[in-house]
mmCIF file with all atom_site columns, C-alpha atoms in Angstrom:
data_model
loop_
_atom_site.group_PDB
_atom_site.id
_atom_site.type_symbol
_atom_site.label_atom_id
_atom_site.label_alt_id
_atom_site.label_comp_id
_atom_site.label_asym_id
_atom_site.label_entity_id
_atom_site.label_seq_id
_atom_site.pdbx_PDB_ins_code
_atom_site.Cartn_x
_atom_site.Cartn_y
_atom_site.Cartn_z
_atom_site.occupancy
_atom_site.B_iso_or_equiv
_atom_site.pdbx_formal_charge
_atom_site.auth_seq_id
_atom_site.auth_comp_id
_atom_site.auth_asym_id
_atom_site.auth_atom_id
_atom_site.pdbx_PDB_model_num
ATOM 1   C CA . UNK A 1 1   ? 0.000   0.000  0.000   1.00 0.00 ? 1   UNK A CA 1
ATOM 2   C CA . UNK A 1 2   ? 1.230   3.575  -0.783  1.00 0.00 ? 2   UNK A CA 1
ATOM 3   C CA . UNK A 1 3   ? 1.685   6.025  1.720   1.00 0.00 ? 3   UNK A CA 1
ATOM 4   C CA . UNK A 1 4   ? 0.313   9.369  0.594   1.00 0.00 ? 4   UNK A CA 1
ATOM 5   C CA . UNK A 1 5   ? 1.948   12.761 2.316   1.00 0.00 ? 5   UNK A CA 1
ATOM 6   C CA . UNK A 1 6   ? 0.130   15.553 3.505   1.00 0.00 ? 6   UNK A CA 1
ATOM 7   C CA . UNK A 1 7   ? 2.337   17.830 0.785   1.00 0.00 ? 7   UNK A CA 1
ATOM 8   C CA . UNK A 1 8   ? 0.633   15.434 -1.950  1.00 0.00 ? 8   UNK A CA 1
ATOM 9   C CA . UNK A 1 9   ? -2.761  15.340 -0.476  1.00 0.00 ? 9   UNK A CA 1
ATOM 10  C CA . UNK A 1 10  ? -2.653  19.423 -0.889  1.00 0.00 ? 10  UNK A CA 1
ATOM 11  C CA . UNK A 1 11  ? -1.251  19.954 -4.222  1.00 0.00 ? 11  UNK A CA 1
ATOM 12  C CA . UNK A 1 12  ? -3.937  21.906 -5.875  1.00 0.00 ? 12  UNK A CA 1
ATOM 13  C CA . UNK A 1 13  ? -5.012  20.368 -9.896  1.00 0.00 ? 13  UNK A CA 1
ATOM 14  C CA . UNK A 1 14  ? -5.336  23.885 -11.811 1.00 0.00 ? 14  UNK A CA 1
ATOM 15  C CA . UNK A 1 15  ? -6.059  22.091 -14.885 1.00 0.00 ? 15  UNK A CA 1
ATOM 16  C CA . UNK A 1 16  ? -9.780  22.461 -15.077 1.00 0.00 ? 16  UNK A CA 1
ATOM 17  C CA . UNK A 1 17  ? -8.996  25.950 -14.718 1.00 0.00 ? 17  UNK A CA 1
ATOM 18  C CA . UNK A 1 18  ? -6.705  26.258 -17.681 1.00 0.00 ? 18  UNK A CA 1
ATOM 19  C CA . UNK A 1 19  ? -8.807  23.614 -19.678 1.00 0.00 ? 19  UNK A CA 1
ATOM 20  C CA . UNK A 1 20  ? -12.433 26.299 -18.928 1.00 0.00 ? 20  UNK A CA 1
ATOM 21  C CA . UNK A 1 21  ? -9.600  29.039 -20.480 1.00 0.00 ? 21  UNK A CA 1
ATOM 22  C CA . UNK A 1 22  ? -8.962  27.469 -23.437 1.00 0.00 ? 22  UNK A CA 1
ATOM 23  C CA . UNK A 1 23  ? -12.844 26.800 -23.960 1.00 0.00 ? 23  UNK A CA 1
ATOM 24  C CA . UNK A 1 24  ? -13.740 29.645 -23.701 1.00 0.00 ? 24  UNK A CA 1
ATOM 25  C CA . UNK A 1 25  ? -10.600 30.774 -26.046 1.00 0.00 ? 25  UNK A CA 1
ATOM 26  C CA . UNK A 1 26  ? -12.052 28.787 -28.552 1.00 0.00 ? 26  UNK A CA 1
ATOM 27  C CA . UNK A 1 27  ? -15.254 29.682 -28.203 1.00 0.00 ? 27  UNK A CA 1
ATOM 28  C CA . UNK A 1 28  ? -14.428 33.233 -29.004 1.00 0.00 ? 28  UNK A CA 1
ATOM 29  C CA . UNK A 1 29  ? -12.336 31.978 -31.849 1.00 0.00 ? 29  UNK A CA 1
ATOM 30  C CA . UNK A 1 30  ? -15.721 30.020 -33.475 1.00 0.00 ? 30  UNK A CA 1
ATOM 31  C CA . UNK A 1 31  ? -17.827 33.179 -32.619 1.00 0.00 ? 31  UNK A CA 1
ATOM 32  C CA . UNK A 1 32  ? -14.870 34.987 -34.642 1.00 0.00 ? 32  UNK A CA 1
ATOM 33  C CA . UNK A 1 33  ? -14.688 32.527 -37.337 1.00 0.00 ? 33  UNK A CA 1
ATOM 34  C CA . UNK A 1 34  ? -18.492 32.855 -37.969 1.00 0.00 ? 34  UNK A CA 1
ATOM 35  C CA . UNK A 1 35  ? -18.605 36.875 -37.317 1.00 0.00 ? 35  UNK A CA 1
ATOM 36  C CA . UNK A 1 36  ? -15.758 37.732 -39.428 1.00 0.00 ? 36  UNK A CA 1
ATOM 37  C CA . UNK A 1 37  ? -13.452 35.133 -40.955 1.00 0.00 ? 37  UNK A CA 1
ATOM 38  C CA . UNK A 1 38  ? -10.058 34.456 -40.352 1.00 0.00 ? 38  UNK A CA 1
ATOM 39  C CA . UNK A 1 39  ? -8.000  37.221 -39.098 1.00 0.00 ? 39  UNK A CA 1
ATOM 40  C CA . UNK A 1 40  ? -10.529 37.896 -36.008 1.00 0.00 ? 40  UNK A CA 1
ATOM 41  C CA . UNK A 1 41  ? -9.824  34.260 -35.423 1.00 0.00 ? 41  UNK A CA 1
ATOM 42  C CA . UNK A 1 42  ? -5.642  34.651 -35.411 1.00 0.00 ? 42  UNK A CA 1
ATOM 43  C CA . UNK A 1 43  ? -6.764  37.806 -33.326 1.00 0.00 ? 43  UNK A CA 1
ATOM 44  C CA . UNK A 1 44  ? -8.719  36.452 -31.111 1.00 0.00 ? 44  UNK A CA 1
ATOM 45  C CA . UNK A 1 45  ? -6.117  32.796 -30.435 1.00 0.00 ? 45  UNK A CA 1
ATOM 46  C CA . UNK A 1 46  ? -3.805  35.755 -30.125 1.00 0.00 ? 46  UNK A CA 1
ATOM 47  C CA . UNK A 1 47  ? -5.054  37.861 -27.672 1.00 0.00 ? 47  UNK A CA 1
ATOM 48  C CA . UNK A 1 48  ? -6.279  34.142 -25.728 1.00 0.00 ? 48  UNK A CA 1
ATOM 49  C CA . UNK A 1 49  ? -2.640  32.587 -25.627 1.00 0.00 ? 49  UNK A CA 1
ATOM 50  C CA . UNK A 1 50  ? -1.670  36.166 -24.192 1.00 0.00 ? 50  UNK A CA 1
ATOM 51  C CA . UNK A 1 51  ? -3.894  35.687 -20.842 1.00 0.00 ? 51  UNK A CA 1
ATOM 52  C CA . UNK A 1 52  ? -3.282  31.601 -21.042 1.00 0.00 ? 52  UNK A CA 1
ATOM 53  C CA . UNK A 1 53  ? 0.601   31.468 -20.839 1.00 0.00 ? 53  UNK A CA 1
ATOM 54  C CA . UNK A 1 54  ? 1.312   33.912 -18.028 1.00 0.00 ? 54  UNK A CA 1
ATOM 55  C CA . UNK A 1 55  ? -1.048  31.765 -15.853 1.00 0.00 ? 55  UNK A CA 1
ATOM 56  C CA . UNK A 1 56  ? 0.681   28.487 -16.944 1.00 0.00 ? 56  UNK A CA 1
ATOM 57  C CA . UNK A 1 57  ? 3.908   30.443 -15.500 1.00 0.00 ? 57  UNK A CA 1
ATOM 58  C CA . UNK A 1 58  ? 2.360   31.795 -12.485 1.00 0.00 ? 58  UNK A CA 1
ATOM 59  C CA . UNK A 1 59  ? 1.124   27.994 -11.779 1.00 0.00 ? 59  UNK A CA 1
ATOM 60  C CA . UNK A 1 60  ? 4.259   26.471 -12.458 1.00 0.00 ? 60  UNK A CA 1
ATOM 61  C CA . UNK A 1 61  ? 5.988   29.112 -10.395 1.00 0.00 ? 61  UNK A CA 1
ATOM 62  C CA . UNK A 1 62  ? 4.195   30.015 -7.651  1.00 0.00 ? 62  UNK A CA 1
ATOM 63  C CA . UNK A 1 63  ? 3.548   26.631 -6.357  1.00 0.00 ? 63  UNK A CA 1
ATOM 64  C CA . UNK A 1 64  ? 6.761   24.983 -6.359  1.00 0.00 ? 64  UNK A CA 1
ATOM 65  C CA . UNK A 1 65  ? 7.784   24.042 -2.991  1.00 0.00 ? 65  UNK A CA 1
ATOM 66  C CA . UNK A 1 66  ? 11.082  24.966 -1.384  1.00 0.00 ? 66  UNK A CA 1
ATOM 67  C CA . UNK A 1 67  ? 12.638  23.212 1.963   1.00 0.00 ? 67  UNK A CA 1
ATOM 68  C CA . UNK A 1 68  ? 14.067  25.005 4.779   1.00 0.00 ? 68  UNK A CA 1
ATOM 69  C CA . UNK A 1 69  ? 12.713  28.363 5.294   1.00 0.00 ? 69  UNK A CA 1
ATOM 70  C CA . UNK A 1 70  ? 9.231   27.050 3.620   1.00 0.00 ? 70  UNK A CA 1
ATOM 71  C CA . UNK A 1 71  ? 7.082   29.935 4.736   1.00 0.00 ? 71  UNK A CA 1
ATOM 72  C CA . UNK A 1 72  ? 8.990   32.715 3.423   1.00 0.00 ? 72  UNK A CA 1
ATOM 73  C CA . UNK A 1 73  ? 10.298  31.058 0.465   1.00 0.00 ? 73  UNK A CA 1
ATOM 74  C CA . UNK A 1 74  ? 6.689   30.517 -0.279  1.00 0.00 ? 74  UNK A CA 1
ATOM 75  C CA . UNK A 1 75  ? 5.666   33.191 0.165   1.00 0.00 ? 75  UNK A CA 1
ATOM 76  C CA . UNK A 1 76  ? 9.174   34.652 -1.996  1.00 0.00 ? 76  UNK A CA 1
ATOM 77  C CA . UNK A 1 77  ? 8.033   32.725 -4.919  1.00 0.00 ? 77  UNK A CA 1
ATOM 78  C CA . UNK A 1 78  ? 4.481   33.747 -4.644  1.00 0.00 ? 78  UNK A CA 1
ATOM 79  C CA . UNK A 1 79  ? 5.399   37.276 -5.524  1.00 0.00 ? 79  UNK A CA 1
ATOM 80  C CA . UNK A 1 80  ? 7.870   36.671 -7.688  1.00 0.00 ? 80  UNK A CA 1
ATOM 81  C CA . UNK A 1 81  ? 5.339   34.469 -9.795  1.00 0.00 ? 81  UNK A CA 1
ATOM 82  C CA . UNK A 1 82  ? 2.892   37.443 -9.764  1.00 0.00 ? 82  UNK A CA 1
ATOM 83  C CA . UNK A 1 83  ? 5.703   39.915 -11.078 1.00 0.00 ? 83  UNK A CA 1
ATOM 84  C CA . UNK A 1 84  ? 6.649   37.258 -13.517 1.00 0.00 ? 84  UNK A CA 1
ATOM 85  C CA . UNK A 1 85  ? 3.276   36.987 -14.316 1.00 0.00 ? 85  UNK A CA 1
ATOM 86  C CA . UNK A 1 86  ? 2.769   40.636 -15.008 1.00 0.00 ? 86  UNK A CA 1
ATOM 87  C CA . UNK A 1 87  ? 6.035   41.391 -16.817 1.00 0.00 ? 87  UNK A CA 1
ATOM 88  C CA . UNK A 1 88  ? 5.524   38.257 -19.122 1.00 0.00 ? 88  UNK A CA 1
ATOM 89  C CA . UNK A 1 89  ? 1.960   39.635 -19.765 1.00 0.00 ? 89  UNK A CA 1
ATOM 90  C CA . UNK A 1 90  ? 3.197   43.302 -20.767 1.00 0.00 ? 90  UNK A CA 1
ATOM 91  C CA . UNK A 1 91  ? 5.777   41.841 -23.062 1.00 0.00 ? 91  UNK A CA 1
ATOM 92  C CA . UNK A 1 92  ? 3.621   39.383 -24.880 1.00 0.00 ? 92  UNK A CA 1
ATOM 93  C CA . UNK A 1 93  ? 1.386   42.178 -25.396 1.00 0.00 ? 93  UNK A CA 1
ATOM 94  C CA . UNK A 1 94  ? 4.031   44.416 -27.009 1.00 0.00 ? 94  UNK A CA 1
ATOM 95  C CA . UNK A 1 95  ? 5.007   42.089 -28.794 1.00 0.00 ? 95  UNK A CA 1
ATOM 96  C CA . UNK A 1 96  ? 1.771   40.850 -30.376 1.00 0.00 ? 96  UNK A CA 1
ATOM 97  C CA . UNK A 1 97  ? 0.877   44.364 -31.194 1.00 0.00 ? 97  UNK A CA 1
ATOM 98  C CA . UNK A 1 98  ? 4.919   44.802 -32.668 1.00 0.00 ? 98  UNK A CA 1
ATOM 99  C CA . UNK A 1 99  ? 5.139   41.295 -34.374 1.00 0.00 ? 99  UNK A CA 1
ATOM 100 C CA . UNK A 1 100 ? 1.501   40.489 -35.386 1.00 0.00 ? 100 UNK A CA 1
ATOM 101 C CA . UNK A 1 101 ? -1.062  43.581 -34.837 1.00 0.00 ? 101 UNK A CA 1
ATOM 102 C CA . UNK A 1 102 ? -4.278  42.161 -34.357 1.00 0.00 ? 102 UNK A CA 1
ATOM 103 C CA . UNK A 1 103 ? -6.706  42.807 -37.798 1.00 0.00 ? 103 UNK A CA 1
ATOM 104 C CA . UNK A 1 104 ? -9.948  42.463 -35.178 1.00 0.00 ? 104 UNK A CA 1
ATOM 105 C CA . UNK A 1 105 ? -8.778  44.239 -32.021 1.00 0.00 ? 105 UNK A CA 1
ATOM 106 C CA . UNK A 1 106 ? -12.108 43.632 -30.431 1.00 0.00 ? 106 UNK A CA 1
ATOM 107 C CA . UNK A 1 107 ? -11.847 40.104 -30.742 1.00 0.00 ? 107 UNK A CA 1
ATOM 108 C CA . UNK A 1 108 ? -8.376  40.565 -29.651 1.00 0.00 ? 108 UNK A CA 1
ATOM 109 C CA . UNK A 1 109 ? -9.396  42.077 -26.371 1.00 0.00 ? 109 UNK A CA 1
ATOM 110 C CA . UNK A 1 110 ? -12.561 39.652 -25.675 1.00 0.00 ? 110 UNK A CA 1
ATOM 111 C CA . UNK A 1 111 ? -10.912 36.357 -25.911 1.00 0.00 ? 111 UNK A CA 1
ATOM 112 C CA . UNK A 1 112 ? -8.216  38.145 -23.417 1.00 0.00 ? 112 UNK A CA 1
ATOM 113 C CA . UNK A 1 113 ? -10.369 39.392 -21.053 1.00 0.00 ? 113 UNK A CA 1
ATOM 114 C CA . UNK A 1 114 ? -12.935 36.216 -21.228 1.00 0.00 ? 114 UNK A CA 1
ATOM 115 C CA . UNK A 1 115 ? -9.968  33.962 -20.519 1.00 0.00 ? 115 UNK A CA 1
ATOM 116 C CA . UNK A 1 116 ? -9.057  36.370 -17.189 1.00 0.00 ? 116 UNK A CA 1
ATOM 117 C CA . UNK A 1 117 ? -12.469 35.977 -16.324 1.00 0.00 ? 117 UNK A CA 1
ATOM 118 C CA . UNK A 1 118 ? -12.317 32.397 -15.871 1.00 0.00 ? 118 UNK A CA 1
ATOM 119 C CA . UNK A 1 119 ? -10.390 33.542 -12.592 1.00 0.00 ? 119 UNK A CA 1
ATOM 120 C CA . UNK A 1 120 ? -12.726 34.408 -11.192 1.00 0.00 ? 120 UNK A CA 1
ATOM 121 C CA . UNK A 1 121 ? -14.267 30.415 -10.946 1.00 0.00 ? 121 UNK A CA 1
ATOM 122 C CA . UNK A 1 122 ? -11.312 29.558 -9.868  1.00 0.00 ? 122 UNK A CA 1
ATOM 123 C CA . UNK A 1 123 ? -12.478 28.400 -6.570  1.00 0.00 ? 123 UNK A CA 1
ATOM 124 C CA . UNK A 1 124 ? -15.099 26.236 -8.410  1.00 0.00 ? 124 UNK A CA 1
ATOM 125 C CA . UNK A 1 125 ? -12.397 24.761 -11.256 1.00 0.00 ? 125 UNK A CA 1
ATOM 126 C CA . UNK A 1 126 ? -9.369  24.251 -8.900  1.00 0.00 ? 126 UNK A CA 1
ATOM 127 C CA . UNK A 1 127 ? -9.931  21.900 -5.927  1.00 0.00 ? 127 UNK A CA 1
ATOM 128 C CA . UNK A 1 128 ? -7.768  19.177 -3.657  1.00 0.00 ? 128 UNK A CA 1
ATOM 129 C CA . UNK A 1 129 ? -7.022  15.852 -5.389  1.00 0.00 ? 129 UNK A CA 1
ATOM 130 C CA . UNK A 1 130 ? -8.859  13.521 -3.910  1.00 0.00 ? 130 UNK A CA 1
ATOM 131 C CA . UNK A 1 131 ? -7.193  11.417 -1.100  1.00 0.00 ? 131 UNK A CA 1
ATOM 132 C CA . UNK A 1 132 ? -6.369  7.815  -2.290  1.00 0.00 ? 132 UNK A CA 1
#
């Protein structure tokens, strides 16, 4: 029989959340394809992956666990996941508006901020694993 830790029984499973992101991500994209073709579609994946990959970092950052000084450290890599975060988002912002300028900015700027909004269900999407 396996013995489960307490540090495994609270890991938190944030892939519902990202999985109700890129949902609704591609639901914008179909409401693009069918309200104006193609480039509201690239603008609207665009301005999706923008809100989807800083959260991926954040995750992956800000819940890595450190020994020692656990507290702190967690609470260190807390903040410096939510200034990752932030930086990462202002330069894949620049440089989707440098590199590929979005032909639909409104679709641009709904899939973005309907992705952010699944947020706020994140206590709903992200729960404990179930204890074996």
């Amino acid at each position: 029989m396996q013995r489960v830790t307490t540090s495994q029984r609270r890991r938190l499973d944030f892939k519902r959340l990202f999985l109700a992101q890129l949902a609704m991500i591609v639901l914008v994209m179909l409401i693009a394809a069918w309200w104006s073709g193609w480039e509201a579609v690239v603008s609207a994946l665009v301005g999706g992956m923008i809100s989807l990959l800083p959260s991926l970092y954040f995750v992956w950052r800000g819940t890595r666990q450190q020994r020692g000084k656990q507290q702190q450290r967690n609470v260190l890599n807390l903040y410096q996941a939510a200034m990752g975060k932030f930086g990462l988002t202002v330069a894949l912002f620049a440089l989707a508006f440098v590199v590929v300028p979005p032909s639909n900015p409104a679709f641009f700027f709904v899939a973005y901020v309907v992705a952010q909004l699944m947020h706020w269900l994140t206590p709903w999407l992200v729960r404990e694993r179930s204890t074996p």
